[in-house]
Short mmCIF file of C-alpha atoms and ligand atoms in Angstrom, two decimals:
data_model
loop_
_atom_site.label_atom_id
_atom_site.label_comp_id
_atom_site.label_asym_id
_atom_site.label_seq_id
_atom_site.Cartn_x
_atom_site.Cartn_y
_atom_site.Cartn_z
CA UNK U 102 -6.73 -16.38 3.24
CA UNK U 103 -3.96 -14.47 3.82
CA UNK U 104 -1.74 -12.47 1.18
CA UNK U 105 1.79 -12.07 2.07
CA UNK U 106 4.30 -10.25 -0.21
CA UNK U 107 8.63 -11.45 -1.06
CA UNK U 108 9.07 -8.54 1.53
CA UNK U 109 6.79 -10.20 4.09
CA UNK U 110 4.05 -7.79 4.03
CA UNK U 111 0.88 -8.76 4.72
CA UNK U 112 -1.40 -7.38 1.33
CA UNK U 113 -5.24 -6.34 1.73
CA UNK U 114 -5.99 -3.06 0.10
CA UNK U 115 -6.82 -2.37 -3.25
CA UNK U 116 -7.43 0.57 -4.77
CA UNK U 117 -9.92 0.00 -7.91
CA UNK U 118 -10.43 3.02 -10.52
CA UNK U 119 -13.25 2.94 -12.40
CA UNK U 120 -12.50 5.84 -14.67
CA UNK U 121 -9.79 8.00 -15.81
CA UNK U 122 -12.30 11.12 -17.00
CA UNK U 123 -12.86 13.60 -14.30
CA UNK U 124 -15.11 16.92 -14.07
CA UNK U 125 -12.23 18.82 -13.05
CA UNK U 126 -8.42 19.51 -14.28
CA UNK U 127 -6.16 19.61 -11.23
CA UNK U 128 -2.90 20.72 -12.46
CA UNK U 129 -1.13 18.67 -10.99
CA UNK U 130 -3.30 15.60 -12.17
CA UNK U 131 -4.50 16.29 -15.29
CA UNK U 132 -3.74 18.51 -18.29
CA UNK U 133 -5.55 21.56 -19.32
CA UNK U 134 -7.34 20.02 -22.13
CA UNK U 135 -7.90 16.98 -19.97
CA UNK U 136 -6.47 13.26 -21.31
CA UNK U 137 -7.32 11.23 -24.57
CA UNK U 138 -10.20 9.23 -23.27
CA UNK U 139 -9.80 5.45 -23.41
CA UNK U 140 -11.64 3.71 -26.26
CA UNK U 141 -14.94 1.99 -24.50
CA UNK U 142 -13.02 -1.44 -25.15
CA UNK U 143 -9.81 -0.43 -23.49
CA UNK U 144 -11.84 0.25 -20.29
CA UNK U 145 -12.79 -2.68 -17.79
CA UNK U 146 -16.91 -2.99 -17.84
CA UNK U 147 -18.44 -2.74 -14.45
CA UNK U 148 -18.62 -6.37 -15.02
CA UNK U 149 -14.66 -7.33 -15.34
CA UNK U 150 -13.83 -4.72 -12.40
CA UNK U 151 -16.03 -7.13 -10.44
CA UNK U 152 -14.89 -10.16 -11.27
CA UNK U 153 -11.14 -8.41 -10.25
CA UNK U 154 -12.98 -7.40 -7.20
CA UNK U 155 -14.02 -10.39 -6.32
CA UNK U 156 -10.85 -12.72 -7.72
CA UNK U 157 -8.71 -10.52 -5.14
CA UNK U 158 -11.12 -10.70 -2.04
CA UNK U 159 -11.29 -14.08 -2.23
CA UNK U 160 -7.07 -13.89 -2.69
CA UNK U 161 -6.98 -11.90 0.51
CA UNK U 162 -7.83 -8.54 0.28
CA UNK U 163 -10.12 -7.10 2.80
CA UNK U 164 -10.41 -3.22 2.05
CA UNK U 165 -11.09 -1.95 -1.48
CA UNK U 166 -11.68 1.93 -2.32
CA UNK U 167 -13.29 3.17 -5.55
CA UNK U 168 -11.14 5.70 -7.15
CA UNK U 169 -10.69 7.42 -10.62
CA UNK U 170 -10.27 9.99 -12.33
CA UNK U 171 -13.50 11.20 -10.50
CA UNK U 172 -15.78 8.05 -9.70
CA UNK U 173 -18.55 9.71 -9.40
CA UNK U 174 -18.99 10.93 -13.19
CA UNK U 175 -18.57 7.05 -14.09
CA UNK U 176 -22.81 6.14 -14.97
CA UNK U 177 -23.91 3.27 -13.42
CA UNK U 178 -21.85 3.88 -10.51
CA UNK U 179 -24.39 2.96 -7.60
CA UNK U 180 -25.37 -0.61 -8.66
CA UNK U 181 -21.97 -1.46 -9.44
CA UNK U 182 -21.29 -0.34 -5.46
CA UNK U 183 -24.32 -2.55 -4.15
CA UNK U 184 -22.35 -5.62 -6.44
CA UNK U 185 -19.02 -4.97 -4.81
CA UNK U 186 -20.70 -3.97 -1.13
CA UNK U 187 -22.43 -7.71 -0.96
CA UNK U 188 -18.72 -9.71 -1.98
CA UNK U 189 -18.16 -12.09 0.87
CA UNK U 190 -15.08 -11.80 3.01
CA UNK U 191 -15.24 -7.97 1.71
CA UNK U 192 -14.70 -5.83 5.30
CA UNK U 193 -14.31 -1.95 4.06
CA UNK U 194 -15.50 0.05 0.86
CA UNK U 195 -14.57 3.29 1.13
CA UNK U 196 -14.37 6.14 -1.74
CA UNK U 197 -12.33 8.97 -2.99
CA UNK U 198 -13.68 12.13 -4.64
CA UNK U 199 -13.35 15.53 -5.91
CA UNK U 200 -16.69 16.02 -4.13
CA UNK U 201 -18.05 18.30 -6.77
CA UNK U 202 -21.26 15.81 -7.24
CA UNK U 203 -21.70 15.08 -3.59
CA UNK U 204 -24.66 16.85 -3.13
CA UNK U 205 -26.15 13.91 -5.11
CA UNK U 206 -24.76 11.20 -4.88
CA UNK U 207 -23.83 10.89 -0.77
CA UNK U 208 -27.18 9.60 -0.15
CA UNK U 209 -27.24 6.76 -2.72
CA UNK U 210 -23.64 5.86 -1.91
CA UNK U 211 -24.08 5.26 1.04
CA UNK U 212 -27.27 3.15 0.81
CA UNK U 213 -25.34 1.23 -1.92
CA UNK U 214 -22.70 0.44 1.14
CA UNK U 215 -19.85 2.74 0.82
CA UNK U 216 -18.89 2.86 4.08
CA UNK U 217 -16.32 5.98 4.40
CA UNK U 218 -15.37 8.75 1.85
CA UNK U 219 -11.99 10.49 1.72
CA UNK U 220 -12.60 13.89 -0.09
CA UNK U 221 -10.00 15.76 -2.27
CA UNK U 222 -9.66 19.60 -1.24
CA UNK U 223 -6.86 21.75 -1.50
CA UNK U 224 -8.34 25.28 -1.01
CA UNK U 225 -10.86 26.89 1.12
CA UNK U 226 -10.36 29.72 -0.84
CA UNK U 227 -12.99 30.18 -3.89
CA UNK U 228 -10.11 31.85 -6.59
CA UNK U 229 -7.40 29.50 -5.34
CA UNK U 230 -9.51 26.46 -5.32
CA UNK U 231 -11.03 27.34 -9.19
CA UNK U 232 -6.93 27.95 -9.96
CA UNK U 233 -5.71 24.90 -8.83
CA UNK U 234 -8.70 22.53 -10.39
CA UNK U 235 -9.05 24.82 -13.30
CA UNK U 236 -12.89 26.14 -12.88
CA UNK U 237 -13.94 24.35 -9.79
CA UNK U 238 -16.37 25.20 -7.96
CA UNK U 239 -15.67 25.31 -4.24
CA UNK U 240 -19.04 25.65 -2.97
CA UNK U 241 -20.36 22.51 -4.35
CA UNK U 242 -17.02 20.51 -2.65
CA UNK U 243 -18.34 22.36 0.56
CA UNK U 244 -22.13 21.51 0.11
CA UNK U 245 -21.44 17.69 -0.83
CA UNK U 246 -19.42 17.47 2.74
CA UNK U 247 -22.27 18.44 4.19
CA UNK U 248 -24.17 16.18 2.25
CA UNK U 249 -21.71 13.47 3.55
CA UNK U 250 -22.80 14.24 7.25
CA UNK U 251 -26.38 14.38 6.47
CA UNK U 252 -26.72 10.72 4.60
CA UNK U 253 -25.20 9.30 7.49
CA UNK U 254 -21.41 9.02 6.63
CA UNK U 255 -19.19 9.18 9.61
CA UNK U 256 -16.75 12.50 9.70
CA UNK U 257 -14.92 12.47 6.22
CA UNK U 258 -11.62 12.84 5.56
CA UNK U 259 -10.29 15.78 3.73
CA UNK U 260 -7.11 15.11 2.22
CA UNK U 261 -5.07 18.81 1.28
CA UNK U 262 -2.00 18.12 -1.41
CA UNK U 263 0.38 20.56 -0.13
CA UNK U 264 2.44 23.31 -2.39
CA UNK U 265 5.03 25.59 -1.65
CA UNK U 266 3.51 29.71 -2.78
CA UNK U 267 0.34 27.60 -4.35
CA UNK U 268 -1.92 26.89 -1.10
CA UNK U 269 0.68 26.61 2.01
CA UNK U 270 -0.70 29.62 3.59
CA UNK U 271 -3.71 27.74 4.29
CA UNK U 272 -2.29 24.91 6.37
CA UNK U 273 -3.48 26.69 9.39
CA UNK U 274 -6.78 27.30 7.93
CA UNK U 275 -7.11 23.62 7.17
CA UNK U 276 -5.69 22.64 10.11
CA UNK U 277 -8.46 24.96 12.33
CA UNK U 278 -11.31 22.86 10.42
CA UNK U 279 -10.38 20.41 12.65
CA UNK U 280 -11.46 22.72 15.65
CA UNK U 281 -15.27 22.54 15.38
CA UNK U 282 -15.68 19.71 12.79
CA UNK U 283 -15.01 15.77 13.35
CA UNK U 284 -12.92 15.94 10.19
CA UNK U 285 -9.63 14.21 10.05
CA UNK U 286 -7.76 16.79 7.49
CA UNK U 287 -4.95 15.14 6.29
CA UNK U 288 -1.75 17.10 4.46
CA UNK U 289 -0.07 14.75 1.91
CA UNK U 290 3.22 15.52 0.16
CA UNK U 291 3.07 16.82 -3.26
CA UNK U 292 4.60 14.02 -5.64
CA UNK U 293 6.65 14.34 -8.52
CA UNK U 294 3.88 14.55 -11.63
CA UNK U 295 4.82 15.02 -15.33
CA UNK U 296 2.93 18.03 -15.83
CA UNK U 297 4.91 19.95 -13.63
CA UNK U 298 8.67 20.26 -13.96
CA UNK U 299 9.02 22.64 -11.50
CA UNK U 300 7.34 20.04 -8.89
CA UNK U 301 10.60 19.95 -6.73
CA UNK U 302 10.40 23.99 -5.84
CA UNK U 303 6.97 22.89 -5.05
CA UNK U 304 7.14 20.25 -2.43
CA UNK U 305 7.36 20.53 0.96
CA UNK U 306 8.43 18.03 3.59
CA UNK U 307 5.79 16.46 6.10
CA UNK U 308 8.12 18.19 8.50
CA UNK U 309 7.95 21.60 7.45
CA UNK U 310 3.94 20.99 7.49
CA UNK U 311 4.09 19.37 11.17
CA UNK U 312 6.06 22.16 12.32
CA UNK U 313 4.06 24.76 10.83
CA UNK U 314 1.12 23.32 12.54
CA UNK U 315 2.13 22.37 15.64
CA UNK U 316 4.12 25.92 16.18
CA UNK U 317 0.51 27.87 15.98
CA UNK U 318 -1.65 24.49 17.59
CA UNK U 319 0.51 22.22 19.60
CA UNK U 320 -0.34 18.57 18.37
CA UNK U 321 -1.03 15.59 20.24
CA UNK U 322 0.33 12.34 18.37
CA UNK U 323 -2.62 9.84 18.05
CA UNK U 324 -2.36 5.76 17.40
CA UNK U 325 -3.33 4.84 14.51
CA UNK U 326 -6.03 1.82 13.59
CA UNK U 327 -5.28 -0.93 11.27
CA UNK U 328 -5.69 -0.90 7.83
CA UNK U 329 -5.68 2.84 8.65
CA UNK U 330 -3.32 3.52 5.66
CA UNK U 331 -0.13 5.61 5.99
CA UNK U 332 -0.70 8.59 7.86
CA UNK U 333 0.82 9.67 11.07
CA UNK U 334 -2.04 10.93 13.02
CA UNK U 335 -2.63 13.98 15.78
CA UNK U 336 -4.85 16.39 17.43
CA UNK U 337 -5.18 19.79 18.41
CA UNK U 338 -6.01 19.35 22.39
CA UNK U 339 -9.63 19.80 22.44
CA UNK U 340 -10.30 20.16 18.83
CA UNK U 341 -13.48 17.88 17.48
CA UNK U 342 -11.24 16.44 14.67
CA UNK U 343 -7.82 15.29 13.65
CA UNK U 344 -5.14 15.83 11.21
CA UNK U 345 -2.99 13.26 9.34
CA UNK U 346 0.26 13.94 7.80
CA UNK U 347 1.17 11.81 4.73
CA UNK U 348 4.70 11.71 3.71
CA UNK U 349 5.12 9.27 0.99
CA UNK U 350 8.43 11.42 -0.27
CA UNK U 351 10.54 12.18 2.75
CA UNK U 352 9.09 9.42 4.71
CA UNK U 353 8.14 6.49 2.37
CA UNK U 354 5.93 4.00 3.90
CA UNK U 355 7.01 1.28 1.88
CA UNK U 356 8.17 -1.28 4.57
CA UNK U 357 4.46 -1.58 5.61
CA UNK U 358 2.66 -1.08 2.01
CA UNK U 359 -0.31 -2.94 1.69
CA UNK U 360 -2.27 -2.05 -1.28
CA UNK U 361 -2.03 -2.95 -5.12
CA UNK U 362 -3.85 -1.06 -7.53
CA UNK U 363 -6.22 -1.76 -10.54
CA UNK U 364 -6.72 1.07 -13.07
CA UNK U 365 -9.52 1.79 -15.07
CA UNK U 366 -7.67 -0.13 -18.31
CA UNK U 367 -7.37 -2.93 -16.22
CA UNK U 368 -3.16 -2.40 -15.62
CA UNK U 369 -2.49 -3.90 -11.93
CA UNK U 370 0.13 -2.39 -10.29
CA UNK U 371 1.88 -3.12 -7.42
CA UNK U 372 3.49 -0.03 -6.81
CA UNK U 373 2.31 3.60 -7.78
CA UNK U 374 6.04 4.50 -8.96
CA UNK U 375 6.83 1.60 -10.05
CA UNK U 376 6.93 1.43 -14.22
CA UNK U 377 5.80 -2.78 -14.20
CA UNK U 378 1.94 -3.36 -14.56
CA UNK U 379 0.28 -6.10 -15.88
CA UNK U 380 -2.50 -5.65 -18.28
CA UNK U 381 -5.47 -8.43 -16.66
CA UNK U 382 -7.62 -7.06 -20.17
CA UNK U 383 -6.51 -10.35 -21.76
CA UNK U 384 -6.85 -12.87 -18.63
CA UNK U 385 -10.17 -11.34 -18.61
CA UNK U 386 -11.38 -11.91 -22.24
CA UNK U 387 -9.68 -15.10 -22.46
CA UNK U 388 -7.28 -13.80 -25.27
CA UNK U 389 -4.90 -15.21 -23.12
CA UNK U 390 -4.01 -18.36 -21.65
CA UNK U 391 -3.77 -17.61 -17.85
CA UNK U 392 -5.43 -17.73 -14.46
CA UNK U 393 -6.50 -14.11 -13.20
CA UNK U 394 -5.87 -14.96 -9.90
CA UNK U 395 -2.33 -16.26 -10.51
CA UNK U 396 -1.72 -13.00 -12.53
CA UNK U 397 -2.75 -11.09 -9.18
CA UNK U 398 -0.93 -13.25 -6.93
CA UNK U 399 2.30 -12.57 -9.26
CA UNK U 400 1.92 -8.95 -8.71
CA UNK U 401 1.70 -9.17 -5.33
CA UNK U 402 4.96 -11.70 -5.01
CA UNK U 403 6.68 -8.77 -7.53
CA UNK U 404 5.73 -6.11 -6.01
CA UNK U 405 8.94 -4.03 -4.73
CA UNK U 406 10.23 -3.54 -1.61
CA UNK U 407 10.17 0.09 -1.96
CA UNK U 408 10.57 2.95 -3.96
CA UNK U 409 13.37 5.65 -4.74
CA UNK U 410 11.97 8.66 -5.46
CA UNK U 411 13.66 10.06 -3.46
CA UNK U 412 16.80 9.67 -4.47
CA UNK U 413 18.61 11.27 -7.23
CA UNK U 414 18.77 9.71 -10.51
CA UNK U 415 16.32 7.31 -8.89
CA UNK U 416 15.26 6.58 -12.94
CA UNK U 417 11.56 5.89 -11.68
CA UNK U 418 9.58 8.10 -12.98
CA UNK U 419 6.42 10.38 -12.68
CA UNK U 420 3.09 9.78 -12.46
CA UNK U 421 -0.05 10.14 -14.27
CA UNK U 422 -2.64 10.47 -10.89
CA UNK U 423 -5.51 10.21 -12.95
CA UNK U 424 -4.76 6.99 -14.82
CA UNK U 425 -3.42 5.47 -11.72
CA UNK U 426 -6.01 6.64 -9.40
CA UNK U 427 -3.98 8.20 -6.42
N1 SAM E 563 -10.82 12.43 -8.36
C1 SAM E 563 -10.71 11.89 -7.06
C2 SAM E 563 -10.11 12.89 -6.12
O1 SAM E 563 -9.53 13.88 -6.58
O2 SAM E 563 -10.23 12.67 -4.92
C3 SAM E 563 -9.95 10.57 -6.98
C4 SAM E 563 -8.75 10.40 -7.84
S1 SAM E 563 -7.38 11.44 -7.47
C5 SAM E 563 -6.21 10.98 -8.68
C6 SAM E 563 -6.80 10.69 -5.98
C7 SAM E 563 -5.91 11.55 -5.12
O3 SAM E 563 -4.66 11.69 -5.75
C8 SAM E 563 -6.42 12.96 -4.83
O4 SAM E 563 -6.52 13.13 -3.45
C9 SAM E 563 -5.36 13.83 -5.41
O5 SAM E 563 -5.20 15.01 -4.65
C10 SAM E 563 -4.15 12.93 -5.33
N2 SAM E 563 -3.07 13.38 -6.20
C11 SAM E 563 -3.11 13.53 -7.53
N3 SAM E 563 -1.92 13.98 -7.99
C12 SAM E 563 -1.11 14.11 -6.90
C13 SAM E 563 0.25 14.52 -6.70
N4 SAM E 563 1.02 14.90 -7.71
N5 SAM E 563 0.74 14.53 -5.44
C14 SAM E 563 -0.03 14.14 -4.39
N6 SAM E 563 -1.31 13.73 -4.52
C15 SAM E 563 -1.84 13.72 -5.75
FE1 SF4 E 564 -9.75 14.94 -11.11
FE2 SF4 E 564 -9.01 13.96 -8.77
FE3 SF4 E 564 -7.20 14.38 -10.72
FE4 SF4 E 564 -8.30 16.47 -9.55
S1 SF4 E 564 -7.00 14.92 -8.55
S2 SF4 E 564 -8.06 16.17 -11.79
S3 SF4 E 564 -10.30 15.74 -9.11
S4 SF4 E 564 -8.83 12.92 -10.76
#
């Protein structure tokens, strides 16, 4: 079955969050005290993010990834995985993570079925990294990629947010990881967040990064696979890995969106920026007369052709990353 979208895109990625806590406090993500926790009954039970799981594969969707918050400090995590890994019709589970409890879990993930991870680094320095998440601990993020390799995963992906005087001096660093390793380190445009209202001073166009790059390691544009996601892919001629460039600012991807997105609460979104989400709580509780899947379906006919962030006095607003799950 097929999905298709008012805009004629063809839907079959969700991202699922099964938490909004998280072991660390990026600042661009999360405040310093971290976020009111949901009640337990405002969160979906491994049970009712299933049943969504399962409701939207069999709508169409072929590619889910676990998100948060941090998944991995979510108990119960690994049998939930082997559920979601054996849905029919399901043809990629793939994960995002801080990596700061790699070291542990890479192995049973990836016996459970995940079948890719995308890691979250924006420092390979240890005082810049411990600024930016507030305490982390790089070492561990370094020591669960290695774990990664070691259970079997194929080369991760490192995805570096990207900020003007916080960590842009490293682009070349990250981008030389690519030298040696099979990595595919991808820079992705810092978006507009409420906890920083300085976030414009911040930002920095995928072009600026590109040319950055390619003025120290000249790049040679790759093609990208399907259900790839959104970034623009290259390589450094002989280099073991690649780097992405993801520029959902200055070069929204919108025209060939695919994904919706399911928070931990159970709000389905079609649209990160977009303000409309549905709660499913209700559909899924029977409190309310309605068929999940038609819910779903509605989201996906709603969802918008694109978004204006861009734009000044666009009136969408910010984002709370670790409600939403990236
Ligand atoms: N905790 C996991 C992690 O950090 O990988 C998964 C959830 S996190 C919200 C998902 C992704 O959103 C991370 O890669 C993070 O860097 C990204 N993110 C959060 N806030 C962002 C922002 N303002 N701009 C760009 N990316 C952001
Ligand atoms: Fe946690 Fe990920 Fe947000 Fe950082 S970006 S605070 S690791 S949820």
């Amino acid at each position: 079955m097929k999905l298709i979208d008012s805009h004629g895109r063809r839907i079959n990625y969700l991202r699922l969050s099964v938490t909004d806590r998280c072991n660390l406090r990026c600042s661009y993500c999360m405040p310093a005290e971290g976020i009111p926790s949901l009640q337990h009954g405002d969160m979906l039970s491994y049970e009712e993010l299933h049943r969504v799981a399962s409701e939207a594969v069999s709508l169409g969707i072929e590619k889910i990834r676990i998100t948060g918050g941090e998944p991995l400090v979510r108990k119960g995590l690994i049998g939930f995985i082997e559920r979601l890994a054996s849905i029919p019709g399901l043809k990629e589970l793939v994960l995002t993570t801080n990596g700061i409890l790699l070291r542990e879990m890479a192995l049973p993930l990836r016996r459970a079925g995940v079948q890719r991870l995308n890691i979250s680094l924006d420092s390979l320095n240890p005082t810049t990294f411990a600024a930016i998440t507030r305490g982390g601990n790089l070492g561990k993020v370094l020591d669960g990629i290695a774990a990664a390799g070691e259970a079997g995963f194929p080369p991760v992906k490192i995805n570096m947010v990207v900020m003007r005087g916080v960590n842009d001096h490293e682009l070349l660093d990250f981008a030389s990881l690519t030298l040696d390793n099979p990595y595919t380190v991808r820079f992705i445009e810092y978006m507009p967040t409420l906890l920083d209202t300085d976030w414009n001073s911040r930002s920095l166009e995928g072009r600026e990064i590109l040319e950055r790059i390619g003025a120290h390691y000249p790049l040679l544009p790759l093609v990208s696979a399907e259900m790839a996601g959104p970034s623009r892919n290259f390589k450094i001629g002989g280099a073991a890995g690649a780097i992405g460039i993801i520029t959902p600012i200055s070069g929204h991807f919108c025209e060939s969106c695919n994904r919706i997105r399911v928070t931990a609460s159970g709000l389905v979104k079609g649209c990160l920026f977009a303000n409309e989400a549905v709660d499913l709580k209700p559909y899924l509780r029977n409190t309310e007369n309605g068929d999940l899947r038609e819910i779903m379906r509605r989201i996906v006919m709603e969802k918008p052709g694109r978004h204006h962030l861009a734009e000044e006095d666009s009136g969408h607003g910010t984002v709370a990353m670790s409600r939403i799950g990236g």
